[in-house]
Amino acid sequence: MEQQSYHRDLLHDLLKVMRSVDESHARGLFDLLRADSSVEELRSYIDKTLSEVRVSDHDGETIRSLERLWEKVDVSSGAPPSRPTVMDLNYLCDVTPFRVPAKPWTTVTNDDNLVSHLVSLYFTWDYPFYAFVDQKAFIRHMTLGNVDSDLCSPFLVNAVLANACYYSQYSEAYVVPGDVASKGRNFLAEAERYLPSHQLEKGGGVRLASLQGALLLYERYAMSGEDDLGYTMLNIAIEMAEALGIINREPLDLSKLQLSDEMITSVKRTAWGVFQVDTVVHTNFLKPSRVTSVSLDRIDPNESGAGDLWVPYPTDKRPRQSWLGQYFDEACKLSFLLRQWERALPDYFRALRRPPPHVLLLRMRYHVLIIGLARDGFGVQSFFLGSEEQRRKMDESANAMSLASAREISALARIHRQEYGMERAHQFATYAMMLALFTMLDDPSFDVLDHDFLSLTSAFSITASRSQVGRHLFHIFRESVRSRNQEERVLQSDAVSDEVKELFGRHPSSQLPDRWGNYADGLERYRGSFSSGSWNYTASGVRDMLEKYERLSLGNHDNTHPRRASSPNDGWET
């Protein structure tokens, strides 16, 4: 649907432009198409034609046709689009997997189609990775419109909508047209207005929807890079879960409580979702986890069967078996056992089977952890007292292991891009790809023309363009590549496409503007915010990159939310 419509419109605009411009411009465009020219060459020619017809006596319709064609070619290049696309809500509302009302949940909009579109994006692309909300319960209670529900609240709904805007390319997701930092900011502001009252909830009075909303705001702040708010919201969520007695407490038997089956399932999913978020975040940045135990049994992995489908809304790709219950169970196991886990994965999780993206991300997560272990991310090697030769061999083995995992991440990213594109990839993919890229950069025999490296760079540029933190990270990555003095090899190589060359910087003879030149905007405010007391726009290696990423996304780890004193007996009353 989406891709077929895009290419049909692109062809229509090409023909319309060739009919409306003069003979010389039409012939030039035709010659480019016959020569199978690159997207970059086509875009450059349209730029030149636009500048010429604007100063001539061509009518306004010709200019508008050229501008529309420029935008479509701009999107086709894989580079960040110059402006958001206009959405046909009436069309999309016919294909949304979920139909939910805007009222009484948000005052930002009364458009049911927009809210249904955003909720569908959230449950398609964001939700499966952590899955800390019970999808069926949330949709049912949102449809009923009961704002006092423990499983759905205006705070939670606005947090969902704020996050979902991250996955939308349409103008309705922006507060300021074209400003990626403004995506979903209106929904975020409404969620923040509810936040103070929910922070006052204590002990067994904590609503499950409030805990889930706090986790969503952690994700949102981690994408937008708000000062220290990422860690603050994660700590608030962990404290809420502790207050409910579902983590870091004695085992809790929910069957003895007067709770509905729907509530029991929701509580379990949230408890293990907190565990997942805590494990991923603290492992990513080589910090000790705060969640040491979960007080509840895991969700039954067979709750989703072969008949449950994951639909890649809003694309025209075929639906896949979801395996969400099995995925969630395997994701929890991953935090306990790595190598045994990988060997025991079910056959339908194999990358060659083209599973849904959350399964590809699960495999990425495995390789991220392997890289962390291989590179002494957890301080294990500091206890190794072998000889210098033994240490050298161990370092060589660890380097080979981490490089192998980096290449596996590159292969998984290629599958994700081929099957689903990268425009809606979960933010964890940005982290995994960046870690893999810096692992390759750290290798003494690093080759900038390595196919896996170039392929991963291209995919990383797409996901990074969608958020302010991602843009800052991509700028740091580009500067780090330049510091290795190899970018000229890319620019001079005949085997590298112009689109990939542009990612590493402009060639001196290029007349095109640097499309990533403004990605450093705002980075200057982080000067002096590191333990080393220094800051520049490069990362010296994986550890330096991780420190910069942590500071940009979550803030200062030591600036934590004050912990409330809580009794071991706080939580669900028995």
Coordinates of C-alpha atoms in Angstrom, one line a residue:
M1 CA 0.0 0.0 0.0
E2 CA 2.4 2.7 1.3
Q3 CA 5.3 1.8 -1.0
Q4 CA 3.1 1.1 -4.1
S5 CA 1.4 4.4 -3.6
Y6 CA 4.7 6.2 -3.2
H7 CA 6.2 4.8 -6.5
R8 CA 3.0 5.4 -8.4
D9 CA 3.0 9.1 -7.3
L10 CA 6.7 9.4 -8.0
L11 CA 6.1 8.2 -11.6
H12 CA 3.1 10.5 -12.0
D13 CA 5.1 13.5 -10.9
L14 CA 8.1 12.6 -13.1
L15 CA 5.8 12.6 -16.2
K16 CA 4.0 15.7 -15.1
V17 CA 7.3 17.6 -14.7
M18 CA 8.7 16.4 -18.1
R19 CA 5.5 17.7 -19.8
S20 CA 5.5 21.1 -18.0
V21 CA 9.1 22.2 -18.2
D22 CA 10.8 23.4 -21.4
E23 CA 12.4 21.0 -23.9
S24 CA 16.0 21.3 -22.6
H25 CA 15.1 20.5 -19.0
A26 CA 12.8 17.7 -20.0
R27 CA 15.5 16.2 -22.2
G28 CA 18.1 16.5 -19.4
L29 CA 15.8 14.7 -16.9
F30 CA 15.0 12.0 -19.5
D31 CA 18.8 11.4 -20.2
L32 CA 19.4 11.0 -16.4
L33 CA 16.7 8.4 -16.1
R34 CA 18.0 6.5 -19.2
A35 CA 21.5 6.5 -17.7
D36 CA 20.3 4.9 -14.5
S37 CA 21.7 7.9 -12.6
S38 CA 21.9 7.9 -8.8
V39 CA 19.2 9.4 -6.6
E40 CA 21.8 12.1 -5.6
E41 CA 22.4 13.0 -9.3
L42 CA 18.6 13.2 -9.9
R43 CA 18.1 15.4 -6.8
S44 CA 21.0 17.7 -7.9
Y45 CA 19.5 18.1 -11.3
I46 CA 16.0 18.9 -9.9
D47 CA 17.7 21.5 -7.6
K48 CA 19.3 23.1 -10.6
T49 CA 16.1 23.1 -12.6
L50 CA 14.1 24.6 -9.7
S51 CA 16.5 27.5 -9.3
E52 CA 16.4 28.2 -13.1
V53 CA 12.6 28.0 -13.5
R54 CA 12.0 30.2 -10.4
V55 CA 13.7 33.1 -12.1
S56 CA 12.0 32.5 -15.5
D57 CA 8.4 33.0 -16.5
H58 CA 7.2 29.5 -15.7
D59 CA 3.9 29.2 -14.0
G60 CA 3.4 28.4 -10.4
E61 CA 2.1 24.9 -11.1
T62 CA 5.4 23.9 -12.8
I63 CA 7.3 25.1 -9.8
R64 CA 5.0 23.2 -7.4
S65 CA 5.4 20.0 -9.5
L66 CA 9.2 20.3 -9.3
E67 CA 9.0 20.8 -5.5
R68 CA 6.8 17.8 -5.0
L69 CA 9.2 15.7 -7.1
W70 CA 12.2 17.0 -5.1
E71 CA 10.5 15.9 -1.9
K72 CA 9.7 12.4 -3.2
V73 CA 13.3 11.9 -4.4
D74 CA 14.5 13.3 -1.1
V75 CA 12.6 10.6 0.8
S76 CA 13.7 7.9 -1.7
S77 CA 17.4 8.7 -1.1
G78 CA 17.2 7.3 2.5
A79 CA 18.3 10.6 3.9
P80 CA 16.3 12.5 6.4
P81 CA 13.3 14.0 4.6
S82 CA 13.3 17.8 4.2
R83 CA 9.9 18.2 5.7
P84 CA 7.2 15.9 7.2
T85 CA 4.7 14.1 4.8
V86 CA 1.1 15.1 4.9
M87 CA -1.1 12.2 6.1
D88 CA -4.4 11.2 4.6
L89 CA -6.1 10.3 7.9
N90 CA -9.3 9.2 6.3
Y91 CA -7.4 6.6 4.3
L92 CA -5.3 5.4 7.2
C93 CA -8.2 5.0 9.5
D94 CA -9.5 2.2 7.2
V95 CA -6.4 0.1 7.8
T96 CA -5.4 0.8 11.4
P97 CA -5.2 -2.4 13.5
F98 CA -6.7 -0.5 16.5
R99 CA -9.7 1.8 16.6
V100 CA -9.8 3.9 19.8
P101 CA -11.4 7.2 20.8
A102 CA -9.5 10.5 21.4
K103 CA -11.9 11.5 24.1
P104 CA -11.9 11.5 27.1
W105 CA -8.2 10.7 27.1
T106 CA -6.5 13.7 25.6
T107 CA -7.2 17.4 25.1
V108 CA -4.6 17.8 22.4
T109 CA -6.9 16.5 19.7
N110 CA -10.4 15.2 19.2
D111 CA -9.5 13.3 16.1
D112 CA -10.2 9.6 16.6
N113 CA -8.4 8.8 13.3
L114 CA -5.2 10.5 14.5
V115 CA -5.3 8.8 17.9
S116 CA -6.0 5.4 16.3
H117 CA -3.1 5.9 13.9
L118 CA -0.7 6.7 16.7
V119 CA -1.8 4.0 19.0
S120 CA -1.5 1.5 16.2
L121 CA 2.0 2.7 15.5
Y122 CA 3.0 2.3 19.1
F123 CA 1.7 -1.3 19.4
T124 CA 3.3 -2.2 16.1
W125 CA 6.8 -0.8 16.4
D126 CA 7.5 0.2 20.0
Y127 CA 5.5 -2.0 22.3
P128 CA 6.8 -5.5 21.4
F129 CA 10.4 -4.7 22.5
Y130 CA 9.6 -4.3 26.2
A131 CA 5.9 -5.2 26.2
F132 CA 5.2 -3.9 29.8
V133 CA 1.6 -3.0 29.0
D134 CA -1.1 -5.7 28.4
Q135 CA -2.2 -4.7 24.9
K136 CA -5.7 -6.3 25.0
A137 CA -6.5 -4.8 28.4
F138 CA -5.2 -1.3 27.4
I139 CA -7.3 -1.3 24.2
R140 CA -10.4 -2.6 25.9
H141 CA -10.3 0.0 28.7
M142 CA -9.4 2.9 26.3
T143 CA -12.3 1.9 24.1
L144 CA -14.6 1.9 27.2
G145 CA -13.5 5.4 28.1
N146 CA -13.3 4.9 31.9
V147 CA -10.6 7.4 33.0
D148 CA -10.5 5.8 36.5
S149 CA -9.4 2.5 35.2
D150 CA -6.2 1.0 36.8
L151 CA -5.2 -0.2 33.3
C152 CA -5.7 3.0 31.3
S153 CA -5.5 6.6 32.3
P154 CA -5.1 10.0 30.6
F155 CA -1.5 10.1 31.8
L156 CA -0.7 6.7 30.2
V157 CA -2.6 7.5 27.0
N158 CA -0.8 10.8 26.4
A159 CA 2.6 9.1 27.2
V160 CA 1.7 6.4 24.6
L161 CA 0.8 9.1 22.0
A162 CA 3.9 11.1 22.7
N163 CA 6.1 8.1 22.1
A164 CA 4.1 7.0 19.0
C165 CA 4.9 10.3 17.3
Y166 CA 8.5 9.2 17.1
Y167 CA 7.4 6.5 14.6
S168 CA 5.2 8.8 12.5
Q169 CA 6.5 10.6 9.4
Y170 CA 3.4 12.7 9.0
S171 CA 2.9 16.4 9.7
E172 CA 0.3 15.7 12.5
A173 CA 3.2 14.3 14.7
Y174 CA 5.0 17.6 14.7
V175 CA 4.3 20.6 16.8
V176 CA 6.8 22.7 14.7
P177 CA 6.7 21.6 11.1
G178 CA 10.0 19.9 10.1
D179 CA 11.5 20.1 13.7
V180 CA 12.1 16.5 14.7
A181 CA 12.6 17.6 18.4
S182 CA 9.0 18.8 18.4
K183 CA 7.5 15.5 17.6
G184 CA 4.8 14.6 20.1
R185 CA 5.7 17.5 22.3
N186 CA 2.0 18.5 22.8
F187 CA 1.1 15.0 24.0
L188 CA 4.2 15.0 26.2
A189 CA 3.2 18.3 27.8
E190 CA -0.2 16.9 28.7
A191 CA 1.3 13.8 30.2
E192 CA 3.7 15.9 32.2
R193 CA 0.8 17.9 33.6
Y194 CA -0.6 14.7 35.1
L195 CA 2.8 13.5 36.4
P196 CA 2.9 15.4 39.8
S197 CA -0.4 13.8 41.0
H198 CA 0.8 10.3 40.0
Q199 CA 4.2 10.8 41.8
L200 CA 2.2 11.2 45.0
E201 CA 0.9 7.6 44.8
K202 CA 2.6 5.4 47.4
G203 CA 2.6 1.8 48.5
G204 CA -0.4 -0.2 47.3
G205 CA -2.0 3.0 46.1
V206 CA 0.2 3.1 43.1
R207 CA -1.9 2.6 39.9
L208 CA -0.5 0.2 37.4
A209 CA -1.2 2.7 34.6
S210 CA 1.0 5.3 36.5
L211 CA 3.9 2.9 36.6
Q212 CA 3.5 2.1 32.9
G213 CA 3.3 5.8 32.1
A214 CA 6.5 6.5 34.0
L215 CA 8.3 3.8 31.9
L216 CA 7.0 5.4 28.7
L217 CA 8.2 8.8 29.8
Y218 CA 11.7 7.2 30.5
E219 CA 11.6 6.0 26.8
R220 CA 10.5 9.4 25.6
Y221 CA 13.2 11.4 27.5
A222 CA 15.8 8.9 26.4
M223 CA 14.9 9.8 22.8
S224 CA 14.8 13.5 23.3
G225 CA 17.8 13.9 25.5
E226 CA 16.1 15.9 28.3
D227 CA 18.7 16.7 31.0
D228 CA 18.8 13.8 33.5
L229 CA 15.1 13.1 33.0
G230 CA 15.7 9.6 31.5
Y231 CA 17.2 8.2 34.6
T232 CA 14.8 10.2 36.8
M233 CA 11.8 8.6 35.2
L234 CA 13.4 5.1 35.2
N235 CA 14.1 5.4 38.9
I236 CA 10.6 6.6 39.6
A237 CA 9.2 3.6 37.8
I238 CA 11.4 1.2 39.7
E239 CA 10.4 2.7 43.0
M240 CA 6.7 2.4 42.0
A241 CA 7.2 -1.2 41.2
E242 CA 9.0 -1.8 44.5
A243 CA 6.1 0.0 46.3
L244 CA 3.7 -2.5 44.7
G245 CA 5.9 -5.3 45.9
I246 CA 6.3 -6.8 42.4
I247 CA 10.2 -6.4 42.2
N248 CA 13.0 -6.7 44.8
R249 CA 10.6 -8.3 47.3
E250 CA 9.5 -11.8 48.5
P251 CA 7.6 -14.0 46.0
L252 CA 4.1 -12.8 45.6
D253 CA 1.2 -15.2 44.8
L254 CA -1.4 -13.1 42.9
S255 CA -3.9 -16.0 42.8
K256 CA -4.5 -15.5 46.5
L257 CA -5.6 -11.9 45.9
Q258 CA -9.0 -10.7 44.7
L259 CA -7.8 -9.7 41.3
S260 CA -9.3 -10.4 37.9
D261 CA -7.5 -12.5 35.4
E262 CA -7.0 -9.4 33.3
M263 CA -5.4 -7.6 36.2
I264 CA -3.1 -10.5 37.1
T265 CA -1.8 -10.7 33.5
S266 CA -1.3 -7.0 33.5
V267 CA 0.6 -7.0 36.8
K268 CA 2.9 -9.8 35.6
R269 CA 3.6 -8.2 32.3
T270 CA 4.5 -4.9 34.0
A271 CA 6.7 -6.5 36.6
W272 CA 8.8 -8.3 34.0
G273 CA 8.7 -5.3 31.7
V274 CA 10.3 -3.2 34.4
F275 CA 12.9 -6.0 34.7
Q276 CA 13.5 -5.9 31.0
V277 CA 13.9 -2.1 30.8
D278 CA 16.2 -2.0 33.8
T279 CA 18.4 -4.9 32.5
V280 CA 18.7 -3.3 29.0
V281 CA 19.5 0.2 30.2
H282 CA 22.0 -0.6 32.9
T283 CA 23.7 -3.4 30.8
N284 CA 24.0 -1.0 27.8
F285 CA 25.9 1.5 29.9
L286 CA 27.8 -1.0 32.0
K287 CA 26.0 -0.1 35.2
P288 CA 24.7 -2.4 38.0
S289 CA 21.0 -3.2 37.6
R290 CA 18.6 -1.9 40.2
V291 CA 16.1 -4.8 39.8
T292 CA 17.6 -7.8 41.5
S293 CA 14.5 -10.0 41.4
V294 CA 11.0 -10.2 40.2
S295 CA 8.4 -11.3 42.7
L296 CA 6.0 -12.9 40.2
D297 CA 6.1 -15.8 37.8
R298 CA 6.7 -15.0 34.1
I299 CA 3.9 -14.7 31.6
D300 CA 2.9 -18.0 30.0
P301 CA 4.9 -18.1 26.8
N302 CA 2.1 -19.9 25.0
E303 CA -0.5 -17.1 25.6
S304 CA 0.2 -16.0 22.0
G305 CA -0.1 -18.8 19.5
A306 CA 0.4 -19.4 15.8
G307 CA -2.8 -17.5 15.0
D308 CA -1.7 -14.2 16.5
L309 CA -0.3 -11.9 13.9
W310 CA 2.0 -9.0 13.9
V311 CA 0.8 -6.5 11.2
P312 CA 3.5 -4.1 9.9
Y313 CA 1.2 -1.1 9.9
P314 CA 1.1 1.2 7.9
T315 CA 3.2 -0.6 5.2
D316 CA 1.9 -3.1 2.6
K317 CA 4.2 -5.9 3.9
R318 CA 2.6 -9.2 4.7
P319 CA 1.6 -9.9 8.3
R320 CA 3.8 -12.3 10.3
Q321 CA 3.1 -14.7 13.2
S322 CA 3.8 -12.5 16.2
W323 CA 5.1 -15.1 18.8
L324 CA 4.9 -12.2 21.3
G325 CA 4.4 -14.4 24.3
Q326 CA 7.4 -16.6 23.3
Y327 CA 9.4 -13.5 22.5
F328 CA 8.7 -12.0 25.9
D329 CA 9.7 -15.2 27.7
E330 CA 12.9 -15.5 25.7
A331 CA 13.8 -11.9 26.3
C332 CA 13.6 -12.5 30.1
K333 CA 15.7 -15.7 29.8
L334 CA 18.3 -13.7 27.9
S335 CA 19.2 -11.7 31.0
F336 CA 20.1 -14.9 32.9
L337 CA 21.8 -17.1 30.3
L338 CA 23.5 -16.1 27.1
R339 CA 25.1 -18.9 25.2
Q340 CA 22.7 -21.6 26.3
W341 CA 19.9 -19.2 25.3
E342 CA 21.2 -18.7 21.8
R343 CA 21.6 -22.4 21.1
A344 CA 18.1 -23.1 22.4
L345 CA 16.2 -20.5 20.4
P346 CA 13.2 -21.9 18.4
D347 CA 13.7 -22.4 14.7
Y348 CA 11.1 -19.7 13.8
F349 CA 13.3 -17.1 15.5
R350 CA 16.1 -17.6 12.9
A351 CA 16.9 -14.4 11.0
L352 CA 16.6 -16.2 7.7
R353 CA 13.0 -16.9 8.4
R354 CA 12.4 -13.1 8.3
P355 CA 10.6 -12.8 11.7
P356 CA 8.9 -9.6 12.9
P357 CA 11.3 -6.8 13.9
H358 CA 11.1 -7.4 17.7
V359 CA 12.6 -10.9 17.2
L360 CA 15.4 -9.3 15.1
L361 CA 16.0 -6.9 17.9
L362 CA 16.1 -9.7 20.4
R363 CA 19.0 -11.2 18.4
M364 CA 20.7 -7.8 18.3
R365 CA 20.4 -7.6 22.0
Y366 CA 22.2 -10.9 22.4
H367 CA 25.1 -9.7 20.3
V368 CA 25.2 -6.3 22.2
L369 CA 25.7 -8.3 25.4
I370 CA 28.4 -10.5 23.8
I371 CA 30.2 -7.3 22.7
G372 CA 30.0 -6.0 26.3
L373 CA 31.3 -9.2 27.8
A374 CA 34.1 -9.7 25.2
R375 CA 35.3 -6.1 25.7
D376 CA 35.5 -6.5 29.4
G377 CA 32.4 -4.4 29.9
F378 CA 31.7 -5.9 33.3
G379 CA 35.2 -5.9 34.7
V380 CA 35.7 -9.7 34.7
Q381 CA 39.2 -9.5 33.2
S382 CA 40.5 -7.4 36.1
F383 CA 40.6 -10.6 38.1
F384 CA 42.6 -12.5 35.5
L385 CA 46.2 -12.9 36.7
G386 CA 47.7 -14.9 33.8
S387 CA 50.9 -14.1 31.9
E388 CA 51.3 -11.3 29.4
E389 CA 51.1 -13.9 26.6
Q390 CA 47.9 -15.3 28.0
R391 CA 46.4 -11.8 28.3
R392 CA 47.4 -11.1 24.7
K393 CA 45.7 -14.2 23.4
M394 CA 42.6 -13.5 25.5
D395 CA 42.5 -9.9 24.1
E396 CA 42.7 -11.3 20.5
S397 CA 40.0 -13.8 21.1
A398 CA 37.8 -11.1 22.7
N399 CA 38.4 -8.7 19.8
A400 CA 37.4 -11.4 17.3
M401 CA 34.3 -12.3 19.3
S402 CA 33.1 -8.7 19.5
L403 CA 33.8 -8.1 15.8
A404 CA 31.8 -11.2 14.9
S405 CA 28.9 -9.9 16.9
A406 CA 29.2 -6.5 15.3
R407 CA 28.9 -8.1 11.9
E408 CA 25.9 -10.1 13.0
I409 CA 24.2 -6.8 14.1
S410 CA 25.0 -5.4 10.6
A411 CA 23.4 -8.5 9.0
L412 CA 20.3 -8.2 11.2
A413 CA 20.0 -4.5 10.4
R414 CA 20.1 -5.4 6.6
I415 CA 17.2 -7.8 7.1
H416 CA 15.3 -5.2 9.1
R417 CA 15.8 -2.7 6.3
Q418 CA 14.9 -5.1 3.5
E419 CA 11.7 -6.3 5.2
Y420 CA 10.4 -3.3 7.1
G421 CA 12.7 -0.3 6.4
M422 CA 14.5 1.6 9.2
E423 CA 12.2 4.6 9.4
R424 CA 10.2 3.0 12.3
A425 CA 12.9 0.8 13.9
H426 CA 12.9 0.8 17.7
Q427 CA 15.4 3.1 19.4
F428 CA 17.3 0.1 20.7
A429 CA 18.3 -0.6 17.1
T430 CA 20.1 2.8 17.1
Y431 CA 22.0 1.8 20.2
A432 CA 22.9 -1.6 18.8
M433 CA 24.0 -0.3 15.5
M434 CA 26.1 2.4 17.0
L435 CA 27.8 0.0 19.4
A436 CA 28.6 -2.3 16.4
L437 CA 30.0 0.6 14.4
F438 CA 32.3 1.7 17.2
T439 CA 33.4 -1.9 17.8
M440 CA 34.5 -1.9 14.1
L441 CA 36.1 1.5 14.5
D442 CA 38.1 0.3 17.5
D443 CA 39.6 -2.7 15.5
P444 CA 43.3 -2.1 14.8
S445 CA 42.7 -3.3 11.2
F446 CA 39.7 -1.1 10.7
D447 CA 38.8 -0.6 7.0
V448 CA 36.3 2.1 6.2
L449 CA 35.3 0.4 2.9
D450 CA 34.2 -2.7 4.8
H451 CA 30.8 -3.7 3.4
D452 CA 29.3 -4.4 6.9
F453 CA 30.5 -1.0 8.1
L454 CA 29.1 0.9 5.2
S455 CA 25.8 -0.9 5.2
L456 CA 25.4 -0.3 8.9
T457 CA 26.3 3.3 8.6
S458 CA 23.6 3.8 6.0
A459 CA 21.0 2.1 8.3
F460 CA 22.2 4.0 11.3
S461 CA 21.8 7.4 9.5
I462 CA 18.1 6.7 9.0
T463 CA 17.2 5.8 12.6
A464 CA 19.5 8.5 14.0
S465 CA 17.7 11.2 11.9
R466 CA 14.5 10.7 13.8
S467 CA 15.5 12.1 17.2
Q468 CA 17.7 14.9 18.6
V469 CA 19.8 12.4 20.5
G470 CA 20.2 10.3 17.4
R471 CA 21.3 13.3 15.4
H472 CA 23.9 14.2 18.0
L473 CA 25.2 10.6 18.0
F474 CA 25.4 10.6 14.2
H475 CA 27.5 13.8 14.3
I476 CA 29.8 12.3 16.9
F477 CA 30.1 9.1 14.8
R478 CA 31.0 11.1 11.6
E479 CA 33.6 13.1 13.4
S480 CA 35.0 9.9 15.0
V481 CA 35.3 8.3 11.5
R482 CA 37.1 11.5 10.2
S483 CA 39.5 11.2 13.1
R484 CA 40.7 7.9 11.7
N485 CA 41.7 9.7 8.5
Q486 CA 39.9 7.3 6.2
E487 CA 36.9 9.2 5.0
E488 CA 38.7 10.3 1.9
R489 CA 38.9 6.6 0.8
V490 CA 35.1 6.5 0.8
L491 CA 34.8 9.7 -1.1
Q492 CA 37.3 8.6 -3.8
S493 CA 36.0 5.0 -4.1
D494 CA 34.1 4.1 -7.3
A495 CA 32.5 1.1 -5.5
V496 CA 30.7 3.3 -3.0
S497 CA 27.4 5.0 -3.9
D498 CA 26.9 8.7 -3.8
E499 CA 24.3 8.3 -1.1
V500 CA 26.8 6.5 1.2
K501 CA 29.5 9.0 0.4
E502 CA 27.3 11.8 1.5
L503 CA 27.1 10.2 4.9
F504 CA 30.8 10.8 5.5
G505 CA 30.9 14.4 4.3
R506 CA 31.1 16.5 1.2
H507 CA 33.8 16.0 -1.4
P508 CA 35.7 19.3 -1.9
S509 CA 34.3 19.6 -5.4
S510 CA 30.7 19.0 -4.4
Q511 CA 28.3 21.9 -4.8
L512 CA 25.7 20.2 -2.6
P513 CA 25.1 21.4 1.0
D514 CA 26.0 19.1 3.8
R515 CA 22.6 17.6 4.8
W516 CA 23.9 16.6 8.2
G517 CA 25.7 19.8 8.9
N518 CA 23.2 21.0 11.6
Y519 CA 23.3 17.7 13.6
A520 CA 25.8 19.3 16.0
D521 CA 23.3 22.0 17.0
G522 CA 22.9 21.9 20.8
L523 CA 25.9 19.7 21.6
E524 CA 27.9 22.6 23.0
R525 CA 25.8 22.6 26.1
Y526 CA 27.4 19.3 27.2
R527 CA 30.9 20.8 27.5
G528 CA 32.4 20.0 30.9
S529 CA 29.7 17.5 31.8
F530 CA 32.0 14.4 31.9
S531 CA 34.2 12.9 34.5
S532 CA 37.2 13.6 32.4
G533 CA 36.3 17.3 32.3
S534 CA 36.6 17.4 28.5
W535 CA 34.3 17.2 25.6
N536 CA 34.8 17.2 21.9
Y537 CA 32.8 15.9 18.9
T538 CA 34.6 12.6 18.6
A539 CA 34.5 9.4 20.7
S540 CA 37.9 7.8 21.3
G541 CA 36.4 4.3 21.5
V542 CA 33.5 2.2 22.7
R543 CA 33.6 3.3 26.3
D544 CA 33.9 7.0 25.4
M545 CA 31.0 6.6 23.0
L546 CA 28.9 4.9 25.7
E547 CA 29.6 7.7 28.2
K548 CA 28.5 10.3 25.6
Y549 CA 25.4 8.3 24.7
E550 CA 24.4 7.9 28.3
R551 CA 24.9 11.6 29.0
L552 CA 23.0 12.6 25.9
S553 CA 20.0 10.3 26.4
L554 CA 19.5 9.7 30.1
G555 CA 21.5 12.4 31.8
N556 CA 23.8 12.1 34.8
H557 CA 23.5 8.6 36.5
D558 CA 24.4 10.2 39.8
N559 CA 21.6 12.7 39.7
T560 CA 19.0 10.2 40.7
H561 CA 15.5 10.7 42.0
P562 CA 15.4 10.7 45.8
R563 CA 14.3 7.3 47.1
R564 CA 11.2 7.1 49.3
A565 CA 11.5 5.0 52.4
S566 CA 9.3 2.0 52.0
S567 CA 8.4 -1.0 54.1
P568 CA 9.2 -4.5 52.9
N569 CA 5.5 -5.1 53.3
D570 CA 4.4 -2.3 51.0
G571 CA 2.5 -3.3 47.9
W572 CA -0.4 -5.5 47.2
E573 CA -2.3 -6.3 50.3
T574 CA -3.0 -9.9 51.1

